[in-house]
Amino acid sequence: MDYIATLKILVIGESGVGKSSIILAFTTGDYNASFPATIGVDYKCKVMEVNGMKVKLGIWDTAGQERYRTLTNSFYREAHGAILVYDVSEPKTLQKLNEWVEELQVYTTKKNIVCLVVGNKIDKPRVVPREAGQAFAQKHRMLFIESSAKTQEGINLAFEELVQKIIETPGLWETTGSSSNIRVSTEEARPQEESCYGSCTI
C-alpha cells in the first residue's frame, strides 16, 4: 500500500530571480512574463509520484525584498527541502544567496534539510557561468541545476531531484505526522504529476 508523505519545500532567493515563475511552471505548466512580486509568503501545493509513492509538496514562495524578511522567519521551521534561486543574468543574485544560506542555518529546525541551488533564466543572455553556480552548491553541499521557467527546461527535474534526495535522507521526513509509517519502494519510477495546486497569499 502506498502512503502520501507531505513535504514542506521553501523557494528562496532575491526578488526578481523567478521564484514565483518556477513554482507556477511546476504546478500549472504556465508562464507569466509580468508576474507580480510576492508580498510576504505565497503557498501552492502539488502531488507527484516518486518510487511508486504519492508525495504532496507544500511549496512556500518567500518574498525576496528585504522589507518582508521578518515575515518569513517562521516559515523556515519544519521545512524538508529548500530551493535557492539565482538569476544567471544577474551576478549579484548568486552572491546574495550567501545571506539566504545564513538565514536557513539560523531558522531551519531540520539540520539535515536538503537544499538545491537553481540557476534560473537560462533563456536570457548568460553572465554567471554554470561553473560558478556549481562551485557555490558544492561549497555548501547542495544539489545544483539550471532552469528556465519560460521554456520549462529543468523545472520538473529540479523538484524531482530535490524530493528524491529528501526521501533518501534518513530521519528527515518519516516522522512527520501521519507519514511516520511510510516505506519507500526500491523500484525505480520517474515522478508523474497529478493536479493538486492552489494558492494562499499571506
CSV table of C-alpha atoms in Angstrom, one decimal:
chain,number,residue,atom,x,y,z
A,1,MET,CA,0.0,0.0,0.0
A,2,ASP,CA,1.3,3.5,-0.9
A,3,TYR,CA,1.2,6.3,1.6
A,4,ILE,CA,1.2,10.0,1.0
A,5,ALA,CA,4.0,12.0,2.5
A,6,THR,CA,3.6,15.7,2.9
A,7,LEU,CA,6.8,17.7,2.4
A,8,LYS,CA,7.4,21.3,3.1
A,9,ILE,CA,9.5,23.0,0.4
A,10,LEU,CA,10.8,26.5,0.5
A,11,VAL,CA,11.8,28.5,-2.6
A,12,ILE,CA,14.1,31.4,-1.6
A,13,GLY,CA,16.3,34.0,-3.2
A,14,GLU,CA,16.4,37.6,-4.2
A,15,SER,CA,13.4,39.4,-5.6
A,16,GLY,CA,13.1,39.1,-9.4
A,17,VAL,CA,15.1,35.8,-9.8
A,18,GLY,CA,12.0,34.0,-10.9
A,19,LYS,CA,10.9,32.1,-7.8
A,20,SER,CA,7.2,32.5,-8.4
A,21,SER,CA,7.6,31.7,-12.1
A,22,ILE,CA,9.4,28.5,-11.3
A,23,ILE,CA,6.6,27.4,-8.9
A,24,LEU,CA,3.9,28.4,-11.5
A,25,ALA,CA,5.7,26.5,-14.2
A,26,PHE,CA,5.9,23.4,-12.0
A,27,THR,CA,2.4,23.5,-10.6
A,28,THR,CA,0.5,24.6,-13.7
A,29,GLY,CA,2.9,24.5,-16.7
A,30,ASP,CA,2.2,28.1,-17.3
A,31,TYR,CA,4.5,31.1,-17.6
A,32,ASN,CA,3.7,34.8,-16.9
A,33,ALA,CA,6.3,37.3,-18.0
A,34,SER,CA,4.8,40.0,-15.9
A,35,PHE,CA,4.4,38.0,-12.7
A,36,PRO,CA,4.0,40.5,-9.7
A,37,ALA,CA,6.4,40.5,-6.9
A,38,THR,CA,5.4,38.2,-4.0
A,39,ILE,CA,4.3,40.1,-0.9
A,40,GLY,CA,5.0,38.2,2.3
A,41,VAL,CA,4.6,34.5,1.6
A,42,ASP,CA,2.7,32.6,-1.1
A,43,TYR,CA,1.7,28.9,-1.0
A,44,LYS,CA,1.0,26.3,-3.6
A,45,CYS,CA,0.7,22.5,-3.5
A,46,LYS,CA,1.1,19.7,-5.9
A,47,VAL,CA,1.1,15.9,-5.7
A,48,MET,CA,3.8,13.9,-7.6
A,49,GLU,CA,4.8,10.3,-7.6
A,50,VAL,CA,8.2,9.1,-6.6
A,51,ASN,CA,9.2,5.4,-6.5
A,52,GLY,CA,5.5,4.4,-6.6
A,53,MET,CA,4.6,6.6,-3.7
A,54,LYS,CA,2.5,9.7,-3.9
A,55,VAL,CA,4.1,12.7,-2.3
A,56,LYS,CA,2.3,16.0,-1.6
A,57,LEU,CA,4.5,19.1,-1.8
A,58,GLY,CA,3.6,22.2,0.1
A,59,ILE,CA,5.6,24.9,-1.7
A,60,TRP,CA,6.3,28.1,0.1
A,61,ASP,CA,7.3,31.1,-2.1
A,62,THR,CA,9.1,33.7,0.1
A,63,ALA,CA,9.4,37.3,-0.8
A,64,GLY,CA,12.9,38.4,-1.7
A,65,GLN,CA,12.5,42.0,-0.7
A,66,GLU,CA,14.4,43.0,2.5
A,67,ARG,CA,11.3,44.7,4.0
A,68,TYR,CA,9.4,41.3,4.0
A,69,ARG,CA,12.2,39.3,5.5
A,70,THR,CA,10.8,39.4,9.1
A,71,LEU,CA,7.6,37.9,7.8
A,72,THR,CA,9.3,34.7,6.6
A,73,ASN,CA,11.3,33.6,9.6
A,74,SER,CA,8.6,31.2,10.9
A,75,PHE,CA,8.3,29.6,7.5
A,76,TYR,CA,11.7,28.1,7.7
A,77,ARG,CA,10.6,25.8,10.5
A,78,GLU,CA,9.9,22.2,9.8
A,79,ALA,CA,10.9,22.6,6.1
A,80,HIS,CA,12.2,19.4,4.5
A,81,GLY,CA,13.8,21.0,1.5
A,82,ALA,CA,14.8,24.4,0.1
A,83,ILE,CA,15.4,25.6,-3.4
A,84,LEU,CA,17.8,28.6,-3.6
A,85,VAL,CA,17.3,30.5,-6.8
A,86,TYR,CA,19.6,33.0,-8.5
A,87,ASP,CA,19.4,34.7,-12.0
A,88,VAL,CA,22.2,33.6,-14.4
A,89,SER,CA,22.0,37.1,-15.9
A,90,GLU,CA,22.5,38.9,-12.6
A,91,PRO,CA,25.7,38.0,-10.8
A,92,LYS,CA,24.7,39.8,-7.5
A,93,THR,CA,21.8,37.4,-7.1
A,94,LEU,CA,24.2,34.5,-6.7
A,95,GLN,CA,26.4,36.4,-4.3
A,96,LYS,CA,23.3,37.2,-2.2
A,97,LEU,CA,22.5,33.5,-1.8
A,98,ASN,CA,25.1,33.5,0.9
A,99,GLU,CA,22.7,35.6,3.1
A,100,TRP,CA,19.9,33.2,2.4
A,101,VAL,CA,22.1,30.3,3.4
A,102,GLU,CA,22.8,32.1,6.7
A,103,GLU,CA,19.0,32.5,7.2
A,104,LEU,CA,18.5,28.8,6.6
A,105,GLN,CA,21.1,27.9,9.1
A,106,VAL,CA,19.6,30.2,11.7
A,107,TYR,CA,15.9,29.5,11.3
A,108,THR,CA,15.5,25.9,10.0
A,109,THR,CA,14.6,23.3,12.6
A,110,LYS,CA,15.7,20.3,10.5
A,111,LYS,CA,19.5,20.4,10.3
A,112,ASN,CA,19.6,17.7,7.5
A,113,ILE,CA,17.3,19.8,5.3
A,114,VAL,CA,18.0,19.1,1.6
A,115,CYS,CA,18.9,22.1,-0.5
A,116,LEU,CA,19.1,22.6,-4.2
A,117,VAL,CA,20.7,25.6,-5.9
A,118,VAL,CA,18.9,26.7,-9.1
A,119,GLY,CA,20.4,29.0,-11.7
A,120,ASN,CA,17.3,30.3,-13.4
A,121,LYS,CA,16.6,32.3,-16.6
A,122,ILE,CA,19.0,30.4,-18.8
A,123,ASP,CA,16.8,31.6,-21.7
A,124,LYS,CA,18.4,35.0,-21.3
A,125,PRO,CA,22.0,36.1,-22.1
A,126,ARG,CA,24.2,34.5,-19.5
A,127,VAL,CA,26.5,36.4,-17.3
A,128,VAL,CA,27.1,33.9,-14.5
A,129,PRO,CA,28.9,30.8,-15.7
A,130,ARG,CA,27.5,27.4,-14.9
A,131,GLU,CA,30.7,26.6,-13.0
A,132,ALA,CA,30.1,29.5,-10.6
A,133,GLY,CA,26.7,28.1,-9.6
A,134,GLN,CA,28.2,24.6,-9.3
A,135,ALA,CA,31.0,25.8,-7.1
A,136,PHE,CA,28.6,27.6,-4.8
A,137,ALA,CA,26.4,24.5,-4.5
A,138,GLN,CA,29.5,22.3,-3.9
A,139,LYS,CA,30.8,24.6,-1.2
A,140,HIS,CA,27.5,24.3,0.7
A,141,ARG,CA,27.0,20.7,-0.1
A,142,MET,CA,23.8,21.3,-2.1
A,143,LEU,CA,22.4,19.9,-5.3
A,144,PHE,CA,22.6,22.0,-8.4
A,145,ILE,CA,20.6,22.5,-11.6
A,146,GLU,CA,19.9,25.3,-14.1
A,147,SER,CA,16.5,26.1,-15.4
A,148,SER,CA,14.2,28.4,-17.4
A,149,ALA,CA,10.6,28.9,-16.2
A,150,LYS,CA,9.9,30.4,-19.6
A,151,THR,CA,10.9,27.3,-21.6
A,152,GLN,CA,10.2,24.8,-18.8
A,153,GLU,CA,13.8,23.5,-19.1
A,154,GLY,CA,15.0,21.9,-15.8
A,155,ILE,CA,11.8,22.8,-13.8
A,156,ASN,CA,10.3,19.4,-13.2
A,157,LEU,CA,13.8,17.9,-12.9
A,158,ALA,CA,14.6,20.3,-10.1
A,159,PHE,CA,11.7,19.3,-7.9
A,160,GLU,CA,12.2,15.6,-8.8
A,161,GLU,CA,15.8,15.6,-7.7
A,162,LEU,CA,15.0,17.5,-4.5
A,163,VAL,CA,12.2,15.2,-3.5
A,164,GLN,CA,14.2,12.1,-4.3
A,165,LYS,CA,17.1,13.3,-2.1
A,166,ILE,CA,14.7,14.1,0.7
A,167,ILE,CA,13.2,10.6,0.6
A,168,GLU,CA,16.7,9.2,0.6
A,169,THR,CA,17.7,11.2,3.7
A,170,PRO,CA,17.2,9.1,6.9
A,171,GLY,CA,15.2,10.7,9.6
A,172,LEU,CA,14.3,13.8,7.6
A,173,TRP,CA,10.7,13.1,6.8
A,174,GLU,CA,9.5,9.8,8.1
A,175,THR,CA,8.3,11.1,11.5
A,176,THR,CA,6.1,13.9,10.1
A,177,GLY,CA,2.5,13.5,11.2
A,178,SER,CA,0.7,10.6,9.6
A,179,SER,CA,3.6,9.8,7.3
A,180,SER,CA,5.6,8.2,10.1
A,181,ASN,CA,4.9,4.7,8.7
A,182,ILE,CA,5.8,5.4,5.1
A,183,ARG,CA,8.1,2.9,3.3
A,184,VAL,CA,9.9,3.7,0.1
A,185,SER,CA,9.8,1.2,-2.7
A,186,THR,CA,13.1,0.3,-4.3
A,187,GLU,CA,11.5,0.2,-7.6
A,188,GLU,CA,12.7,2.9,-9.9
A,189,ALA,CA,9.9,5.1,-11.1
A,190,ARG,CA,10.0,8.5,-12.8
A,191,PRO,CA,7.9,11.0,-10.9
A,192,GLN,CA,4.5,11.6,-12.5
A,193,GLU,CA,2.4,14.7,-12.0
A,194,GLU,CA,-1.0,14.9,-10.5
A,195,SER,CA,-3.1,18.1,-10.3
A,196,CYS,CA,-3.4,19.5,-6.8
A,197,TYR,CA,-2.5,23.1,-6.8
A,198,GLY,CA,-3.8,26.2,-5.1
A,199,SER,CA,-2.6,29.4,-3.6
A,200,CYS,CA,-2.9,31.2,-0.3
A,201,THR,CA,-1.2,34.6,0.0
A,202,ILE,CA,-0.3,35.8,3.4
